[in-house]
XYZ file of C-alpha atoms in Angstrom:
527
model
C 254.670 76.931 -97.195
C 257.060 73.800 -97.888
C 256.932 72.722 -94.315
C 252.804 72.416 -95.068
C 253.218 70.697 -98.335
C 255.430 68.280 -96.787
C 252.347 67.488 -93.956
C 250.256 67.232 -97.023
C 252.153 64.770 -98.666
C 252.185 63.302 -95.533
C 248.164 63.216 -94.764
C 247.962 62.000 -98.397
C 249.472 58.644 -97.407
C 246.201 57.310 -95.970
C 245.256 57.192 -99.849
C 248.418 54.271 -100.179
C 245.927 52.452 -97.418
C 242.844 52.983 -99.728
C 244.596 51.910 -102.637
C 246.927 48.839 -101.675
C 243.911 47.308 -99.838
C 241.567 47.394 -103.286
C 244.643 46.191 -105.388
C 245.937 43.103 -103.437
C 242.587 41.319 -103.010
C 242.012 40.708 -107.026
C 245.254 39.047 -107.429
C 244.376 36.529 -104.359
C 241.302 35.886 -105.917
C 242.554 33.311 -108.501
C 245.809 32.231 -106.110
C 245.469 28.705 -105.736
C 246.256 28.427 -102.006
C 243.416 30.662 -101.518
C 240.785 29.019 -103.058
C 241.885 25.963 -101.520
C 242.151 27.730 -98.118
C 238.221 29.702 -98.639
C 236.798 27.715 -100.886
C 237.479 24.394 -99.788
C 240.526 21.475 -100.802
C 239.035 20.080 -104.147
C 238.234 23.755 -105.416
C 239.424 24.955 -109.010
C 237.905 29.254 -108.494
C 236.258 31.016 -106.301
C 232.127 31.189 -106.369
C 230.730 34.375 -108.069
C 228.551 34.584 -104.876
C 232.344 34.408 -102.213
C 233.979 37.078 -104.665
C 231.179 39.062 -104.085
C 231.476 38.506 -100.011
C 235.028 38.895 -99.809
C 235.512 41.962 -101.897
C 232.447 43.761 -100.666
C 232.946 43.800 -97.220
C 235.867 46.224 -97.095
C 233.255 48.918 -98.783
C 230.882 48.257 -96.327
C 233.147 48.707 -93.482
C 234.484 51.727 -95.443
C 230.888 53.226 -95.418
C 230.163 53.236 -91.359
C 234.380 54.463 -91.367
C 233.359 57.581 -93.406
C 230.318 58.211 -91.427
C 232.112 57.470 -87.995
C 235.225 59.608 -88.872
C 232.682 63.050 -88.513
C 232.087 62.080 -84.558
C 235.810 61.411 -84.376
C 237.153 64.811 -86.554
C 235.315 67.049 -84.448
C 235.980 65.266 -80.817
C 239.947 64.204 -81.392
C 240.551 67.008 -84.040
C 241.773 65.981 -87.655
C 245.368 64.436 -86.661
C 243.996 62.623 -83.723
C 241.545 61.224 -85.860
C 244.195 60.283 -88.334
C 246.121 58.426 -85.569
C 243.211 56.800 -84.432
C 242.151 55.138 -87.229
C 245.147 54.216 -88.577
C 244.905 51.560 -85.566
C 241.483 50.469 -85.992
C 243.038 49.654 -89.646
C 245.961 47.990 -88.306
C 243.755 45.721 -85.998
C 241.714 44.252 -88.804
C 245.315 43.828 -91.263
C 245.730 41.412 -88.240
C 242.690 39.523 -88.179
C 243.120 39.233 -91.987
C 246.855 37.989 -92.325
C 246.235 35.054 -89.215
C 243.361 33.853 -90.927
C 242.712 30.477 -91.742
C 238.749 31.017 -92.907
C 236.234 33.056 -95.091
C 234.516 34.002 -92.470
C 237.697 35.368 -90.197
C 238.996 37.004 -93.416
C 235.519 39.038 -94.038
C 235.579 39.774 -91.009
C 239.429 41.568 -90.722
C 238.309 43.125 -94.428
C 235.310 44.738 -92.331
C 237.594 46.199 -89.836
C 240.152 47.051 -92.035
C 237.599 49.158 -94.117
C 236.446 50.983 -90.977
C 240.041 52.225 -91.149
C 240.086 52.808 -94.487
C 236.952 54.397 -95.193
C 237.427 57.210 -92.085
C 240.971 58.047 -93.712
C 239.130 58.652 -96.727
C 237.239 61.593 -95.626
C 239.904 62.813 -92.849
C 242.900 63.385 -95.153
C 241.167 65.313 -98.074
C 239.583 66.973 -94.936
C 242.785 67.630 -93.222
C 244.280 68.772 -96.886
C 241.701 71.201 -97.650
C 242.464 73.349 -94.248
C 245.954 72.837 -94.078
C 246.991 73.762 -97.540
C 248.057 77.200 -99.644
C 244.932 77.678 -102.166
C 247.024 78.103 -105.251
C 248.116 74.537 -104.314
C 245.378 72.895 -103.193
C 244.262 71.544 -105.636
C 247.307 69.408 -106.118
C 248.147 68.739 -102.802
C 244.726 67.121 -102.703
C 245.218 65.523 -106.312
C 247.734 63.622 -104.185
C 245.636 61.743 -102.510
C 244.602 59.892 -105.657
C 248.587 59.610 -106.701
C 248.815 57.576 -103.070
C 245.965 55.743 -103.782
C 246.952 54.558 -107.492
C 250.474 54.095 -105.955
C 249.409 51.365 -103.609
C 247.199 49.850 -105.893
C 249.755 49.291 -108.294
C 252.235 48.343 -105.627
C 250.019 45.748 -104.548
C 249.734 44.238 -108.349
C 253.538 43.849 -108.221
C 253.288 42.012 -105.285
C 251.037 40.035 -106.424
C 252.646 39.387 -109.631
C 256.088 38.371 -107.243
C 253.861 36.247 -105.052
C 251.554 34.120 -107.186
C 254.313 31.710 -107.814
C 254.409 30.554 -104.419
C 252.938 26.951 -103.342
C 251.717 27.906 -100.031
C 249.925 30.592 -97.492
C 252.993 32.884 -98.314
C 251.756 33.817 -101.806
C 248.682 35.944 -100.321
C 249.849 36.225 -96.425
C 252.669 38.152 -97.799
C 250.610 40.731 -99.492
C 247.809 40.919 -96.938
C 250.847 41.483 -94.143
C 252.757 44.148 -95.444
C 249.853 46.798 -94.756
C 251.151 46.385 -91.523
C 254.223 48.175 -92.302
C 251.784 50.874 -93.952
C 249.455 50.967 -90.964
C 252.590 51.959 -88.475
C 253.866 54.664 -90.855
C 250.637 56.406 -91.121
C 250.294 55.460 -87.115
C 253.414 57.062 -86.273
C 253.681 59.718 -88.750
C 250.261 61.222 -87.826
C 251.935 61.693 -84.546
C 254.089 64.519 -86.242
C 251.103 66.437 -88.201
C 250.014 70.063 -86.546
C 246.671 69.922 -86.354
C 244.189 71.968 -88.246
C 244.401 75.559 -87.044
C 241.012 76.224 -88.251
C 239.866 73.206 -86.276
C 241.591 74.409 -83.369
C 240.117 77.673 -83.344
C 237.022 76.533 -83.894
C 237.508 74.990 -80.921
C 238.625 78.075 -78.378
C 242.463 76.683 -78.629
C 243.928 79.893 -79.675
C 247.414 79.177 -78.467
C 247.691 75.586 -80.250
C 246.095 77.607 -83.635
C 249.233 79.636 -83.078
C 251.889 77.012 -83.280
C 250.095 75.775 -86.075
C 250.032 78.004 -88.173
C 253.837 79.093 -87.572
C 254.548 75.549 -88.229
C 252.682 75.462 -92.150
C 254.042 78.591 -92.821
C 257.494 78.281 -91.604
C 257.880 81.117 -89.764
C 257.644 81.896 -85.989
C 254.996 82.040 -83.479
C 255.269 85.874 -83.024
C 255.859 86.696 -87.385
C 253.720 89.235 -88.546
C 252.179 87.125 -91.033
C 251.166 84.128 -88.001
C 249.644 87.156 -86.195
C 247.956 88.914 -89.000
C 246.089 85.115 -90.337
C 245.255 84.291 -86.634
C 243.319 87.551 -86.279
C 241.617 87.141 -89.926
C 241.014 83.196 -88.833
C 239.746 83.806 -85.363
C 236.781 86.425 -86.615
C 235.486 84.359 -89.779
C 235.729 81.175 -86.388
C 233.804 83.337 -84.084
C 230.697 84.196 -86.658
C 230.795 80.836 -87.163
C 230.353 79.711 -83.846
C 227.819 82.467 -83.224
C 225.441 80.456 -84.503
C 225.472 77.262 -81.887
C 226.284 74.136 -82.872
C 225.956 72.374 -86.267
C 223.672 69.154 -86.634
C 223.272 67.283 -89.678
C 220.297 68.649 -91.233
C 222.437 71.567 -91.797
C 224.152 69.166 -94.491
C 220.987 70.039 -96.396
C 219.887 73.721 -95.219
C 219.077 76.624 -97.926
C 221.782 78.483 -95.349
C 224.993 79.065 -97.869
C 223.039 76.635 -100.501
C 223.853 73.757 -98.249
C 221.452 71.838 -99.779
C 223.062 71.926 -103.177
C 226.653 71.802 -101.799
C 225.546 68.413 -100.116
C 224.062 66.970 -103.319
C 227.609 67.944 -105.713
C 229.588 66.227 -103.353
C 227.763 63.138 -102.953
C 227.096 63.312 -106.917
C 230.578 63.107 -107.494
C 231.636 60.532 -105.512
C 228.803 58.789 -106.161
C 229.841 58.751 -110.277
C 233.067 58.601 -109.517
C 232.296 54.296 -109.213
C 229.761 54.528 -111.704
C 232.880 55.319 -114.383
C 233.768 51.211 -114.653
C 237.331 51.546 -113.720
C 236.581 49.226 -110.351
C 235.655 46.552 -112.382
C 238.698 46.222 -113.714
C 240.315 46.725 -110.375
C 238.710 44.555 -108.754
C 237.960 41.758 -110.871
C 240.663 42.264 -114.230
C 242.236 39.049 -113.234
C 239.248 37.052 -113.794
C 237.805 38.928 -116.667
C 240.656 38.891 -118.758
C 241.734 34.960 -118.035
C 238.291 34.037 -119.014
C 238.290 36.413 -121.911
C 241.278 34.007 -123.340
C 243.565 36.741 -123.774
C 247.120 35.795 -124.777
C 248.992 37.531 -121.304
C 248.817 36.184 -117.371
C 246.208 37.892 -115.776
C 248.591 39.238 -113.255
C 250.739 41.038 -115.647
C 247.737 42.572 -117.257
C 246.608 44.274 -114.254
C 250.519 45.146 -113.544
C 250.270 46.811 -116.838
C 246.843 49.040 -115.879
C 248.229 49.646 -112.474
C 251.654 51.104 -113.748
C 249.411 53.488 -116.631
C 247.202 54.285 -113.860
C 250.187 55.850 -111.813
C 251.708 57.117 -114.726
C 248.504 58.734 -115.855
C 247.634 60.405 -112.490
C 250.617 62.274 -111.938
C 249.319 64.793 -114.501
C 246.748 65.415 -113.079
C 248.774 67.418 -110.443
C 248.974 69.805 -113.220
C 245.491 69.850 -114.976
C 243.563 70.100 -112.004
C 244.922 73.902 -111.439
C 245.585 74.568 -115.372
C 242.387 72.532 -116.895
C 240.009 73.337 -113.938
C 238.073 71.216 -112.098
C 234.739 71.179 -114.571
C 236.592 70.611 -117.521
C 238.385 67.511 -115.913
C 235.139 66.162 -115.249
C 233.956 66.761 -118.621
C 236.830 65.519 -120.615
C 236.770 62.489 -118.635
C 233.287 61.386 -118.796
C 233.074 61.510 -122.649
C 236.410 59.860 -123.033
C 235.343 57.045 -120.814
C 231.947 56.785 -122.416
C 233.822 55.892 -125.858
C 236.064 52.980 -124.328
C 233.112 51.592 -122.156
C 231.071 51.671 -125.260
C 233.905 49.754 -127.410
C 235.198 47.349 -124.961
C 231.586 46.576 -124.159
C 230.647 45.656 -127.576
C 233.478 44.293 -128.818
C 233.824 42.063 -125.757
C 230.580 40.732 -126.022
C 230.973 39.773 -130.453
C 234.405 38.652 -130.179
C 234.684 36.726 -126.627
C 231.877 35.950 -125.310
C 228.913 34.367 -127.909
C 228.899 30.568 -129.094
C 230.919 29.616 -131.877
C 234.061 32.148 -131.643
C 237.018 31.313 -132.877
C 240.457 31.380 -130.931
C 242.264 33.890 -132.807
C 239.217 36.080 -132.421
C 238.661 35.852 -129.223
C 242.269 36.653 -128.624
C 241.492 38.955 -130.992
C 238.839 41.225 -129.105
C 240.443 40.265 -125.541
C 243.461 42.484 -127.060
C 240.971 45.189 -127.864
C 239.037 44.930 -124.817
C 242.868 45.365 -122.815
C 243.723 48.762 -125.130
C 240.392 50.488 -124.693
C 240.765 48.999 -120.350
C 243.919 50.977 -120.418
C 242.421 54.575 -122.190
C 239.697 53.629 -119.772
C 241.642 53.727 -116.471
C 243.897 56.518 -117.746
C 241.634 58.721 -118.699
C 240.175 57.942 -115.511
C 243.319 58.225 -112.994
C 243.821 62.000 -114.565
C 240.399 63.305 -114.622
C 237.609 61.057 -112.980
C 240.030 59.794 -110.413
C 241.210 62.728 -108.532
C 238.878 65.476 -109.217
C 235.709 63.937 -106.623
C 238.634 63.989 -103.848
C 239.586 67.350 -104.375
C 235.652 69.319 -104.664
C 235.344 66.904 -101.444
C 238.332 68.825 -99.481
C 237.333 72.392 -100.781
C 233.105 72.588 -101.049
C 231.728 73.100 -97.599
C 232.481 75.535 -94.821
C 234.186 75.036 -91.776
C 230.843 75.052 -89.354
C 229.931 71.380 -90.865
C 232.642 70.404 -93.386
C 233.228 66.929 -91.658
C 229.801 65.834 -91.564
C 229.570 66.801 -95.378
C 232.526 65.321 -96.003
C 231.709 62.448 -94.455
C 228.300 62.088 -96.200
C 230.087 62.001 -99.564
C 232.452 59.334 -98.985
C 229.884 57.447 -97.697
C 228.467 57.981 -100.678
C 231.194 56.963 -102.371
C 232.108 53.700 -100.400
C 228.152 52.836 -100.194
C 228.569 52.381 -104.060
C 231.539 50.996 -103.972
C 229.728 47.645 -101.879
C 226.905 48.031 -104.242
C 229.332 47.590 -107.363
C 231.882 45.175 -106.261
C 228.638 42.906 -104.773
C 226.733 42.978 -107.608
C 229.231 43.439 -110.367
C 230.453 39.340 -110.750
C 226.521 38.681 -110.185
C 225.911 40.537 -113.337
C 228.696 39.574 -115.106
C 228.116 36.296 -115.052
C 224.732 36.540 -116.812
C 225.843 39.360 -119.561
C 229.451 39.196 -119.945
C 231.253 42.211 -121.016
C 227.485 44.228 -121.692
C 228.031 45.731 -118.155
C 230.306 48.202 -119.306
C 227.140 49.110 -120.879
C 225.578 50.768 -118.276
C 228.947 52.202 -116.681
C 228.839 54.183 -120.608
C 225.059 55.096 -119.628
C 226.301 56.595 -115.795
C 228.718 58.611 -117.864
C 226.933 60.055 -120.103
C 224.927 61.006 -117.134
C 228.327 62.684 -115.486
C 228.652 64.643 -118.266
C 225.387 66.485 -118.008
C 225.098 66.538 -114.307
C 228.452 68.285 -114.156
C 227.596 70.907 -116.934
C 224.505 72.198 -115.157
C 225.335 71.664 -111.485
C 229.175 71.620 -110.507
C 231.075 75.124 -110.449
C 234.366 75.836 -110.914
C 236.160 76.382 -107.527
C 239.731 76.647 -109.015
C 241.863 79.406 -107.311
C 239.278 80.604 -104.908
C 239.690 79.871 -100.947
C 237.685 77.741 -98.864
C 235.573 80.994 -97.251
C 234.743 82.194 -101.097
C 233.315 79.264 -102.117
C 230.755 80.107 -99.520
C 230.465 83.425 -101.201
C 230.608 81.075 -105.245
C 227.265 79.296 -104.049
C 225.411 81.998 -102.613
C 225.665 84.409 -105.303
C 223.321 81.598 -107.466
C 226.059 81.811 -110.679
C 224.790 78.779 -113.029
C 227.584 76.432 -112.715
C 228.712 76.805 -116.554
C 228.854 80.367 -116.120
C 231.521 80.299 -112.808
C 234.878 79.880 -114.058
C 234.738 83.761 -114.780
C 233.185 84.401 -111.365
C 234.812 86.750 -109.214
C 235.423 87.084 -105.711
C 233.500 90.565 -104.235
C 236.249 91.062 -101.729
C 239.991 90.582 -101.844
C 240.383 92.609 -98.771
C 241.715 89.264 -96.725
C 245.555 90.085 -97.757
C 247.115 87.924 -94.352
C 244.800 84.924 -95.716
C 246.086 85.850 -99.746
C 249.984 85.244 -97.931
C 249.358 82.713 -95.912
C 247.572 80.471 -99.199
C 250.716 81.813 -101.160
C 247.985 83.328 -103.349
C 250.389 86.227 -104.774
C 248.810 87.195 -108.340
C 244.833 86.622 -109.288
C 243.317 84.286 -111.011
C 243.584 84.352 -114.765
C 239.690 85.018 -115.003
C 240.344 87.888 -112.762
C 242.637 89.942 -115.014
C 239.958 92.649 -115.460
C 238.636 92.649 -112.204
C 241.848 93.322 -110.824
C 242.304 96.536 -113.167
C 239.093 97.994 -112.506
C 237.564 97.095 -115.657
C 234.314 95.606 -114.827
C 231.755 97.110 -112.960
C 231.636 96.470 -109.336
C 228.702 93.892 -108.275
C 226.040 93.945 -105.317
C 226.499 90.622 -102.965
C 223.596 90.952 -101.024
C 224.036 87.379 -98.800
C 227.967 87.345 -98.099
C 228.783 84.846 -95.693
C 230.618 85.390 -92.688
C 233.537 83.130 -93.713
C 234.250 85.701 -96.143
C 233.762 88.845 -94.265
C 237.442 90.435 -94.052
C 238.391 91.803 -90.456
C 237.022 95.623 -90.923
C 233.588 94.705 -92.621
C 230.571 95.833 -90.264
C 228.244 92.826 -90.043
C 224.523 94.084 -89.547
């Protein structure tokens, strides 16, 4: 089990990618070598219309990554895929650092986000398979720790940076995710791939080795041999069936339908919290706000709480559940979007203000930024990664998977194009509608996302088929616990709390009349 937490960690790192790449861009935004050197010699700031371009292109190269990555998962496995976008990402870091124009700088940002947007699906992909069950949860919660990492990284750069006169102050940052592309490049080399993958595939001996090397034990253990068997039968049923297109994504088989829909929901809501607006464009909001501290040191501040803020949710993800993070969250956020919105507008950004107040209510618009991104980081943040890596079965999970990132990074485009746009006309008011998309969250989670907390990936099949409403699940239970090798391997060694009673025989035994193969145990007749 520690040798496949460490690959975990690992995997995770294409999140520092994700992250680093959204962080530096904001700071070079108001560098003055860079407006000089996109926006032309005699330039004071960038046009609202050239934020738009430059920021928005990485989230539309991010969108065809996340779609391409499903071709790529399921031809070069998971760790090939890894590997081989962790190049294409590389290749446009290039194009970007030797540039010398807007146009050659979209155009690396493009590339760049093909990378970026692939490794966004692949590693909570690659997570999910590869991980113990009772861990998960915050093995995948990592991938949101890596991504906050680099982002804040990228703001101290930035912050050490600014000060230079020349090319270096935003080459420097744009450069070193080259030293982040070869780590991921070369690292990926050392992953085991997938052993689900790889039995899906026929490759039993491969499946094997890789499962001896997550569990740290050898290739002829008991254990390796009792999980292949399990693994291989719940593979072959699955195979039985031919070959999985995409309209599958949205079959009534296993409520695909509905499994398709939570997973783009989430990611989709997951940018319609707010907190990218302040990523992406806190410099220039808060300098024109008037507030009293250097726009780079007030997103160094919401970069560091992000981090700090995230690293709990390793913890509450497994202890607070995965509904109740999403619940929590979206009311908390609601409340700062809805003061930072109003107070923004009264106190910075109508005629006839004075200075102290519209220091004033740029302070108060920075406090209720900073509840806003950390209740984000520990709820909103993390939680859409993590029902990504454990909602859909092995027969299409990377062509669901890659669906809701797209999802995710189409939104993304959509937001950070459009965001200055409307800015510019109503001024702090568009938090606004972020408080309207939560309030949203909050009842589209209640009525449609379960709880999948402590379950493994084949009885969440089982979760979605039985038809439990979605506030009822987090006392669902499991029909069959038969799967022991599985239970070992996942390091899943007492029940879940819920499951107490079930455990002791104290609740009457329940009819599953549409069990899914993935769940069948090895000496279940299937009719």
């Amino acid at each position: 089990m520690k040798r496949s937490i460490v690959f975990c960690v690992f995997a995770a790192f294409g999140g520092w990618l994700f992250g680093y790449d959204i962080g530096y861009i904001s700071g070079c935004l108001i560098m003055p070598d860079f407006i000089h050197q996109m926006q032309g010699a005699q330039a004071t700031a960038i046009t609202s219309q050239n934020q738009s371009i430059i920021t928005s292109l990485l989230s539309a190269g991010t969108f065809f990554g996340a779609i391409f990555q499903a071709f790529t998962s399921d031809r070069l496995g998971r760790k090939g895929s890894i590997l081989f976008w962790s190049v294409i990402f590389t290749i446009g870091v290039i194009v970007q650092v030797t540039t010398f124009s807007l146009g050659q700088l979209t155009a690396g940002r493009f590339v760049a986000g093909l990378g970026v947007g692939a490794l966004s699906a692949i590693v909570p992909l690659y997570i999910g398979e590869a991980a113990p069950k009772k861990l998960r949860g915050s093995l995948l919660v990592l991938y949101q720790v890596q991504i906050i990492s680099g982002l804040f990284l990228a703001y101290i750069v930035n912050l050490g940076t600014h000060h230079i006169s020349n090319s270096a102050s935003w080459r420097i940052p744009i450069g070193l995710q080259l030293v982040w592309g070869c780590v991921l490049m070369g690292g990926s080399l050392l992953l085991p791939e997938s052993p689900r993958y790889l039995l899906g595939k026929g490759q039993e001996k491969r499946a094997i080795r890789a499962i001896a090397m997550l569990n740290d034990c050898g290739e002829d253990d008991k254990l390796t041999e009792e999980v292949m068997t399990e693994l291989s039968y719940a593979v072959k049923v699955e195979n039985e069936g031919g070959q999985a297109g995409w309209l599958e994504c949205f079959s009534t088989r296993s409520r695909m339908w509905k499994r398709t829909l939570n997973g783009c929901m989430v990611q989709f809501l997951q940018q319609l919290n707010g907190q990218n607006f302040y990523y992406y464009y806190g410099p220039v909001f808060f300098e024109a706000a008037g507030t009293g501290l250097d726009a780079y040191s007030i997103q160094a501040i919401l970069g560091g709480i992000s981090l700090v803020m995230v690293l709990p949710a390793m913890w509450t993800i497994e202890h607070v559940g995965r509904r109740k993070s999403l619940l929590i969250g979206s009311l908390g956020q609601a409340v700062c979007a809805i003061i930072a919105a109003l107070v923004g507008h009264f106190y910075t950004d109508v005629d006839g203000v004075s200075a102290s107040k519209r220091q004033l209510g740029g302070n108060v618009m920075i406090a209720f930024a900073v509840f806003h991104v950390s209740l984000y980081s520990m709820f909103w943040g993390p939680t859409p990664w993590v029902l990504m890596g454990e909602t859909f079965p092995l027969r299409v999970r990377s062509k669901c998977i890659a669906l809701a990132a797209a999802t995710n990074w189409l939104w993304n485009f959509l937001l950070s194009y459009f965001s200055p746009l409307i800015a510019d006309d109503i001024g702090p008011l568009i938090l606004l509608v972020f408080c309207g998309c939560l309030v949203f969250a909050f009842v589209y989670v209640f009525f449609m996302i379960p709880e999948t907390r402590g379950i493994s990936l084949e009885e969440v099949d089982e979760l979605y088929r039985t038809k439990v409403p979605a506030w009822r699940s987090n006392s669902w239970v499991p029909s069959a616990h038969e799967n022991h090798a599985i239970d070992k391997l996942e390091g899943n060694d007492r029940p879940r709390p819920s499951e107490s009673t079930a455990v002791n025989n104290q609740v009457p035994e329940k009819k599953v009349t549409e069990q899914h193969v993935e769940n069948a145990p090895v000496n279940q007749n299937i009719e």
